[in-house]
Amino acid sequence: MTYLLLSIVSSTLISVFMRNSEKYIKNNIAMFLVNYAVCSCLARAFMGDQKLFLRETGIGFAIMIGLFSGIMYLLSFELFQYNIQKNGMVLASTFMKLGVLVPIALAIVIFREKPAVLQLIGFITAIVAIIVINGYSPNHKKNVDSGRSWLIILLLISGFTDSLANIYNEQGTAELKNHYLFFTFAAACLLCIAIMIVKKQTLTLMDTIWGILIGIPNYFASRCLLFSLEELPAIIVYPVYNVATILMISVIGILIFKEQLETRKRWGLALIIASLVLINL
């Protein structure tokens, strides 16, 4: 459970730092570049004396899924940052964590993990929660309502991105997990560099500072989640990871950042938390 607890704390810190960075960062890609560079360095450090490219069975799979994961990681971060600005930290973080439905569904369909009855009820409750939060509100303009569709997109993309860790855990070589993490973050880092070159963007001191602050917990969230999947089934790891993170972020968002939620959104948040609890039972 140690790895799982560390992944929860690290994931919460990512959301808090992302929320605080809004006041200082104008170029998200530059910040993400530093973030992924830090993650890559940490992943390389944890390899120890192992070579980066080995002639070991499974290295090809680690590189392939790592490169794909890197692209998805960057896309998830971009969507997360956009949703924080559009919908607030609490809802953005909640829907990002609600993406737990995707890896759980894949664990059931592909890896034949069997959910209990209460977990199935949890899935249905989560769907109801999405409908409640995205329901029509006469107090909102159409462009604000339409922006909620980005929450659903965030849910699907972040959920699929999280699924890749379980896919590697099930199909990849255990001894090459550090390599998988390295190629994941290196791919995202290189993609950020390419985008900055095309857009002729520059790196500032604030980009560097906030990139480092986000990069350290980002690496450990991914590392600890991946290693926790060794100890526990995915249908336990993902719900616990997500519900605990949502609860911590919600408390911080409301008490510290003074975010206000409509009654409808509060009911939706309550349903999401209930659904994740049920999924974990």
mmCIF file of C-alpha atoms in Angstrom:
data_model
loop_
_atom_site.group_PDB
_atom_site.id
_atom_site.type_symbol
_atom_site.label_atom_id
_atom_site.label_comp_id
_atom_site.label_asym_id
_atom_site.label_seq_id
_atom_site.Cartn_x
_atom_site.Cartn_y
_atom_site.Cartn_z
ATOM 1 C CA MET A 1 0.000 0.000 0.000
ATOM 2 C CA THR A 2 3.000 2.308 0.395
ATOM 3 C CA TYR A 3 3.349 2.846 -3.350
ATOM 4 C CA LEU A 4 -0.376 3.534 -3.656
ATOM 5 C CA LEU A 5 -0.329 6.136 -0.859
ATOM 6 C CA LEU A 6 2.686 7.875 -2.396
ATOM 7 C CA SER A 7 0.974 7.990 -5.799
ATOM 8 C CA ILE A 8 -2.087 9.638 -4.202
ATOM 9 C CA VAL A 9 -0.021 12.339 -2.488
ATOM 10 C CA SER A 10 2.035 12.956 -5.640
ATOM 11 C CA SER A 11 -1.066 13.221 -7.836
ATOM 12 C CA THR A 12 -2.608 15.748 -5.444
ATOM 13 C CA LEU A 13 0.549 17.869 -5.534
ATOM 14 C CA ILE A 14 0.428 17.933 -9.351
ATOM 15 C CA SER A 15 -3.053 19.470 -9.278
ATOM 16 C CA VAL A 16 -2.112 22.018 -6.611
ATOM 17 C CA PHE A 17 1.013 23.137 -8.485
ATOM 18 C CA MET A 18 -0.867 23.273 -11.795
ATOM 19 C CA ARG A 19 -3.511 25.463 -10.154
ATOM 20 C CA ASN A 20 -0.889 27.837 -8.714
ATOM 21 C CA SER A 21 1.096 28.025 -11.948
ATOM 22 C CA GLU A 22 -1.802 29.734 -13.776
ATOM 23 C CA LYS A 23 -0.777 33.161 -12.431
ATOM 24 C CA TYR A 24 2.800 32.877 -13.659
ATOM 25 C CA ILE A 25 2.792 30.727 -16.789
ATOM 26 C CA LYS A 26 1.774 31.981 -20.220
ATOM 27 C CA ASN A 27 3.399 29.177 -22.199
ATOM 28 C CA ASN A 28 2.218 25.762 -20.989
ATOM 29 C CA ILE A 29 4.389 23.837 -23.449
ATOM 30 C CA ALA A 30 7.577 25.375 -22.038
ATOM 31 C CA MET A 31 6.525 24.424 -18.519
ATOM 32 C CA PHE A 32 5.627 20.904 -19.664
ATOM 33 C CA LEU A 33 9.007 20.638 -21.375
ATOM 34 C CA VAL A 34 10.816 21.211 -18.078
ATOM 35 C CA ASN A 35 8.355 18.941 -16.282
ATOM 36 C CA TYR A 36 9.049 16.032 -18.627
ATOM 37 C CA ALA A 37 12.787 16.721 -18.674
ATOM 38 C CA VAL A 38 12.808 16.383 -14.877
ATOM 39 C CA CYS A 39 10.760 13.178 -15.113
ATOM 40 C CA SER A 40 13.162 11.781 -17.716
ATOM 41 C CA CYS A 41 16.193 12.552 -15.539
ATOM 42 C CA LEU A 42 14.586 10.900 -12.515
ATOM 43 C CA ALA A 43 13.636 7.838 -14.573
ATOM 44 C CA ARG A 44 17.203 7.559 -15.876
ATOM 45 C CA ALA A 45 18.567 7.910 -12.340
ATOM 46 C CA PHE A 46 16.379 5.052 -11.096
ATOM 47 C CA MET A 47 17.789 2.791 -13.823
ATOM 48 C CA GLY A 48 21.067 2.739 -11.937
ATOM 49 C CA ASP A 49 23.787 0.958 -13.872
ATOM 50 C CA GLN A 50 21.403 -0.430 -16.494
ATOM 51 C CA LYS A 51 22.039 0.652 -20.063
ATOM 52 C CA LEU A 52 19.388 2.676 -21.845
ATOM 53 C CA PHE A 53 19.232 0.359 -24.855
ATOM 54 C CA LEU A 54 19.527 -3.325 -23.998
ATOM 55 C CA ARG A 55 19.498 -6.487 -26.064
ATOM 56 C CA GLU A 56 17.010 -7.912 -23.648
ATOM 57 C CA THR A 57 13.661 -9.430 -24.590
ATOM 58 C CA GLY A 58 10.914 -6.885 -24.014
ATOM 59 C CA ILE A 59 12.938 -3.709 -24.613
ATOM 60 C CA GLY A 60 11.144 -3.134 -27.923
ATOM 61 C CA PHE A 61 7.755 -3.257 -26.231
ATOM 62 C CA ALA A 62 8.973 -0.926 -23.457
ATOM 63 C CA ILE A 63 10.165 1.599 -26.049
ATOM 64 C CA MET A 64 7.053 1.326 -28.227
ATOM 65 C CA ILE A 65 4.439 1.698 -25.497
ATOM 66 C CA GLY A 66 6.630 4.262 -23.737
ATOM 67 C CA LEU A 67 6.731 6.514 -26.794
ATOM 68 C CA PHE A 68 2.967 6.229 -27.234
ATOM 69 C CA SER A 69 2.413 6.908 -23.526
ATOM 70 C CA GLY A 70 4.517 10.053 -23.792
ATOM 71 C CA ILE A 71 2.269 11.489 -26.487
ATOM 72 C CA MET A 72 -0.827 10.667 -24.445
ATOM 73 C CA TYR A 73 0.694 12.119 -21.263
ATOM 74 C CA LEU A 74 1.304 15.464 -22.944
ATOM 75 C CA LEU A 75 -2.195 15.505 -24.415
ATOM 76 C CA SER A 76 -3.681 14.716 -20.987
ATOM 77 C CA PHE A 77 -1.723 17.518 -19.323
ATOM 78 C CA GLU A 78 -2.793 20.024 -21.960
ATOM 79 C CA LEU A 79 -6.444 19.026 -21.563
ATOM 80 C CA PHE A 80 -6.128 19.123 -17.773
ATOM 81 C CA GLN A 81 -4.639 22.620 -17.790
ATOM 82 C CA TYR A 82 -7.334 23.834 -20.196
ATOM 83 C CA ASN A 83 -10.104 22.391 -18.040
ATOM 84 C CA ILE A 84 -8.678 23.977 -14.883
ATOM 85 C CA GLN A 85 -8.995 27.360 -16.592
ATOM 86 C CA LYS A 86 -12.438 26.538 -18.012
ATOM 87 C CA ASN A 87 -14.094 24.594 -15.205
ATOM 88 C CA GLY A 88 -11.954 25.052 -12.066
ATOM 89 C CA MET A 89 -9.496 22.748 -10.297
ATOM 90 C CA VAL A 90 -12.108 20.666 -8.473
ATOM 91 C CA LEU A 91 -14.149 19.646 -11.533
ATOM 92 C CA ALA A 92 -11.094 19.282 -13.791
ATOM 93 C CA SER A 93 -9.347 17.049 -11.259
ATOM 94 C CA THR A 94 -12.546 15.112 -10.566
ATOM 95 C CA PHE A 95 -13.143 14.267 -14.223
ATOM 96 C CA MET A 96 -9.486 13.464 -14.769
ATOM 97 C CA LYS A 97 -9.684 10.977 -11.910
ATOM 98 C CA LEU A 98 -13.075 9.725 -13.068
ATOM 99 C CA GLY A 99 -11.118 8.435 -16.045
ATOM 100 C CA VAL A 100 -10.621 5.446 -13.716
ATOM 101 C CA LEU A 101 -13.641 3.972 -15.518
ATOM 102 C CA VAL A 102 -11.512 3.427 -18.628
ATOM 103 C CA PRO A 103 -8.687 1.300 -17.121
ATOM 104 C CA ILE A 104 -11.211 -0.605 -15.002
ATOM 105 C CA ALA A 105 -13.295 -1.377 -18.100
ATOM 106 C CA LEU A 106 -10.174 -2.535 -19.935
ATOM 107 C CA ALA A 107 -9.097 -4.626 -16.942
ATOM 108 C CA ILE A 108 -12.470 -6.369 -17.024
ATOM 109 C CA VAL A 109 -12.716 -6.815 -20.800
ATOM 110 C CA ILE A 110 -9.082 -7.530 -21.712
ATOM 111 C CA PHE A 111 -7.476 -8.933 -18.555
ATOM 112 C CA ARG A 112 -10.612 -10.733 -17.306
ATOM 113 C CA GLU A 113 -10.666 -9.156 -13.837
ATOM 114 C CA LYS A 114 -14.175 -9.660 -12.404
ATOM 115 C CA PRO A 115 -15.987 -6.771 -10.674
ATOM 116 C CA ALA A 116 -18.445 -7.292 -7.826
ATOM 117 C CA VAL A 117 -22.078 -6.197 -7.981
ATOM 118 C CA LEU A 118 -21.359 -3.015 -6.007
ATOM 119 C CA GLN A 119 -18.611 -2.105 -8.448
ATOM 120 C CA LEU A 120 -21.064 -2.391 -11.340
ATOM 121 C CA ILE A 121 -23.452 -0.122 -9.434
ATOM 122 C CA GLY A 122 -20.528 2.275 -9.052
ATOM 123 C CA PHE A 123 -20.080 2.410 -12.829
ATOM 124 C CA ILE A 124 -23.751 3.295 -13.288
ATOM 125 C CA THR A 125 -23.556 5.930 -10.548
ATOM 126 C CA ALA A 126 -20.559 7.512 -12.292
ATOM 127 C CA ILE A 127 -22.512 7.798 -15.535
ATOM 128 C CA VAL A 128 -25.405 9.442 -13.662
ATOM 129 C CA ALA A 129 -22.921 11.882 -12.103
ATOM 130 C CA ILE A 130 -21.658 12.900 -15.536
ATOM 131 C CA ILE A 131 -25.218 13.569 -16.676
ATOM 132 C CA VAL A 132 -25.940 15.645 -13.556
ATOM 133 C CA ILE A 133 -22.829 17.807 -13.922
ATOM 134 C CA ASN A 134 -23.331 18.317 -17.643
ATOM 135 C CA GLY A 135 -27.067 18.943 -17.424
ATOM 136 C CA TYR A 136 -28.670 22.130 -18.705
ATOM 137 C CA SER A 137 -28.462 25.179 -16.449
ATOM 138 C CA PRO A 138 -30.387 28.370 -17.346
ATOM 139 C CA ASN A 139 -27.888 30.410 -15.328
ATOM 140 C CA HIS A 140 -25.064 29.642 -17.748
ATOM 141 C CA LYS A 141 -24.390 30.914 -21.212
ATOM 142 C CA LYS A 142 -24.282 28.450 -24.053
ATOM 143 C CA ASN A 143 -20.564 28.796 -24.585
ATOM 144 C CA VAL A 144 -19.926 27.870 -20.938
ATOM 145 C CA ASP A 145 -22.229 24.856 -21.168
ATOM 146 C CA SER A 146 -20.546 23.693 -24.350
ATOM 147 C CA GLY A 147 -17.187 23.934 -22.584
ATOM 148 C CA ARG A 148 -18.219 21.073 -20.319
ATOM 149 C CA SER A 149 -17.768 18.668 -23.190
ATOM 150 C CA TRP A 150 -14.046 19.134 -22.590
ATOM 151 C CA LEU A 151 -14.524 17.448 -19.216
ATOM 152 C CA ILE A 152 -15.736 14.304 -20.982
ATOM 153 C CA ILE A 153 -12.813 14.432 -23.407
ATOM 154 C CA LEU A 154 -10.430 14.824 -20.445
ATOM 155 C CA LEU A 155 -12.035 11.803 -18.760
ATOM 156 C CA LEU A 156 -11.562 9.577 -21.814
ATOM 157 C CA ILE A 157 -8.018 10.672 -22.686
ATOM 158 C CA SER A 158 -6.665 10.623 -19.122
ATOM 159 C CA GLY A 159 -8.375 7.295 -18.480
ATOM 160 C CA PHE A 160 -6.830 5.700 -21.544
ATOM 161 C CA THR A 161 -3.435 7.173 -20.616
ATOM 162 C CA ASP A 162 -3.666 5.607 -17.157
ATOM 163 C CA SER A 163 -4.622 2.308 -18.790
ATOM 164 C CA LEU A 164 -1.271 2.147 -20.544
ATOM 165 C CA ALA A 165 0.487 1.598 -17.203
ATOM 166 C CA ASN A 166 -1.654 -1.461 -16.515
ATOM 167 C CA ILE A 167 -1.161 -2.700 -20.074
ATOM 168 C CA TYR A 168 2.594 -2.529 -19.600
ATOM 169 C CA ASN A 169 2.323 -4.111 -16.149
ATOM 170 C CA GLU A 170 0.421 -7.058 -17.657
ATOM 171 C CA GLN A 171 2.327 -7.467 -20.926
ATOM 172 C CA GLY A 172 5.732 -5.868 -20.375
ATOM 173 C CA THR A 173 8.932 -7.044 -18.689
ATOM 174 C CA ALA A 174 8.999 -6.160 -14.976
ATOM 175 C CA GLU A 175 12.749 -5.490 -14.976
ATOM 176 C CA LEU A 176 12.287 -2.823 -17.657
ATOM 177 C CA LYS A 177 9.670 -0.680 -15.906
ATOM 178 C CA ASN A 178 12.188 2.117 -15.387
ATOM 179 C CA HIS A 179 12.934 2.015 -19.115
ATOM 180 C CA TYR A 180 9.238 2.235 -19.911
ATOM 181 C CA LEU A 181 8.937 5.319 -17.686
ATOM 182 C CA PHE A 182 12.040 6.894 -19.215
ATOM 183 C CA PHE A 183 10.834 6.498 -22.797
ATOM 184 C CA THR A 184 7.383 7.763 -21.784
ATOM 185 C CA PHE A 185 8.696 11.032 -20.391
ATOM 186 C CA ALA A 186 11.473 11.397 -22.972
ATOM 187 C CA ALA A 187 8.906 11.138 -25.791
ATOM 188 C CA ALA A 188 6.733 13.830 -24.193
ATOM 189 C CA CYS A 189 9.808 16.016 -23.657
ATOM 190 C CA LEU A 190 10.936 15.723 -27.280
ATOM 191 C CA LEU A 191 7.418 16.484 -28.478
ATOM 192 C CA CYS A 192 7.404 19.657 -26.368
ATOM 193 C CA ILE A 193 10.755 20.692 -27.868
ATOM 194 C CA ALA A 194 9.405 20.162 -31.392
ATOM 195 C CA ILE A 195 6.298 22.243 -30.657
ATOM 196 C CA MET A 196 8.387 25.068 -29.170
ATOM 197 C CA ILE A 197 10.700 25.104 -32.197
ATOM 198 C CA VAL A 198 7.781 25.245 -34.624
ATOM 199 C CA LYS A 199 6.072 28.015 -32.654
ATOM 200 C CA LYS A 200 9.404 29.792 -31.987
ATOM 201 C CA GLN A 201 8.724 29.884 -28.265
ATOM 202 C CA THR A 202 11.296 30.510 -25.539
ATOM 203 C CA LEU A 203 11.854 29.130 -22.059
ATOM 204 C CA THR A 204 11.569 31.530 -19.098
ATOM 205 C CA LEU A 205 12.676 31.287 -15.479
ATOM 206 C CA MET A 206 9.090 30.817 -14.263
ATOM 207 C CA ASP A 207 8.546 28.046 -16.819
ATOM 208 C CA THR A 208 11.589 26.301 -15.361
ATOM 209 C CA ILE A 209 10.599 26.744 -11.712
ATOM 210 C CA TRP A 210 7.027 25.524 -12.122
ATOM 211 C CA GLY A 211 8.125 22.772 -14.498
ATOM 212 C CA ILE A 212 10.450 21.409 -11.813
ATOM 213 C CA LEU A 213 7.773 21.685 -9.111
ATOM 214 C CA ILE A 214 5.300 19.741 -11.255
ATOM 215 C CA GLY A 215 7.853 17.315 -12.688
ATOM 216 C CA ILE A 216 8.983 15.799 -9.374
ATOM 217 C CA PRO A 217 5.517 14.680 -8.158
ATOM 218 C CA ASN A 218 4.534 13.811 -11.741
ATOM 219 C CA TYR A 219 7.333 11.258 -11.973
ATOM 220 C CA PHE A 220 6.638 9.721 -8.583
ATOM 221 C CA ALA A 221 2.878 9.579 -9.241
ATOM 222 C CA SER A 222 3.546 7.528 -12.387
ATOM 223 C CA ARG A 223 6.268 5.400 -10.821
ATOM 224 C CA CYS A 224 4.336 4.602 -7.645
ATOM 225 C CA LEU A 225 1.126 3.859 -9.557
ATOM 226 C CA LEU A 226 2.989 1.474 -11.848
ATOM 227 C CA PHE A 227 4.654 -0.343 -8.951
ATOM 228 C CA SER A 228 1.429 -0.484 -6.919
ATOM 229 C CA LEU A 229 -0.095 -2.491 -9.780
ATOM 230 C CA GLU A 230 2.448 -5.194 -8.944
ATOM 231 C CA GLU A 231 1.072 -5.493 -5.429
ATOM 232 C CA LEU A 232 -2.690 -5.133 -5.999
ATOM 233 C CA PRO A 233 -5.256 -5.806 -8.780
ATOM 234 C CA ALA A 234 -6.028 -2.918 -11.127
ATOM 235 C CA ILE A 235 -9.716 -2.875 -10.113
ATOM 236 C CA ILE A 236 -8.545 -2.004 -6.573
ATOM 237 C CA VAL A 237 -5.572 0.242 -7.338
ATOM 238 C CA TYR A 238 -7.305 2.636 -9.742
ATOM 239 C CA PRO A 239 -10.441 3.332 -7.653
ATOM 240 C CA VAL A 240 -8.488 3.876 -4.419
ATOM 241 C CA TYR A 241 -5.975 6.083 -6.217
ATOM 242 C CA ASN A 242 -8.674 8.193 -7.805
ATOM 243 C CA VAL A 243 -11.190 8.544 -4.983
ATOM 244 C CA ALA A 244 -8.523 9.498 -2.440
ATOM 245 C CA THR A 245 -6.991 12.032 -4.826
ATOM 246 C CA ILE A 246 -10.384 13.557 -5.635
ATOM 247 C CA LEU A 247 -11.200 13.942 -1.946
ATOM 248 C CA MET A 248 -7.867 15.627 -1.183
ATOM 249 C CA ILE A 249 -8.081 17.945 -4.191
ATOM 250 C CA SER A 250 -11.705 18.858 -3.480
ATOM 251 C CA VAL A 251 -10.907 19.859 0.091
ATOM 252 C CA ILE A 252 -7.903 21.915 -1.029
ATOM 253 C CA GLY A 253 -9.814 23.537 -3.896
ATOM 254 C CA ILE A 254 -12.756 24.595 -1.722
ATOM 255 C CA LEU A 255 -10.923 25.543 1.500
ATOM 256 C CA ILE A 256 -7.674 27.017 0.168
ATOM 257 C CA PHE A 257 -8.506 28.241 -3.353
ATOM 258 C CA LYS A 258 -12.082 29.199 -2.385
ATOM 259 C CA GLU A 259 -13.582 27.599 -5.492
ATOM 260 C CA GLN A 260 -17.366 27.806 -5.578
ATOM 261 C CA LEU A 261 -19.543 24.980 -6.885
ATOM 262 C CA GLU A 262 -23.206 25.208 -7.870
ATOM 263 C CA THR A 263 -25.628 22.919 -6.053
ATOM 264 C CA ARG A 264 -25.928 20.743 -9.160
ATOM 265 C CA LYS A 265 -22.161 20.366 -9.418
ATOM 266 C CA ARG A 266 -21.896 19.544 -5.718
ATOM 267 C CA TRP A 267 -24.434 16.761 -6.167
ATOM 268 C CA GLY A 268 -22.482 15.562 -9.176
ATOM 269 C CA LEU A 269 -19.235 15.581 -7.207
ATOM 270 C CA ALA A 270 -20.907 13.662 -4.371
ATOM 271 C CA LEU A 271 -22.168 11.063 -6.855
ATOM 272 C CA ILE A 272 -18.705 10.708 -8.362
ATOM 273 C CA ILE A 273 -17.146 10.127 -4.949
ATOM 274 C CA ALA A 274 -19.900 7.623 -4.117
ATOM 275 C CA SER A 275 -19.326 5.839 -7.423
ATOM 276 C CA LEU A 276 -15.611 5.527 -6.796
ATOM 277 C CA VAL A 277 -16.220 4.219 -3.291
ATOM 278 C CA LEU A 278 -18.634 1.611 -4.653
ATOM 279 C CA ILE A 279 -16.156 0.625 -7.345
ATOM 280 C CA ASN A 280 -13.594 0.030 -4.601
ATOM 281 C CA LEU A 281 -15.857 -2.215 -2.473
#
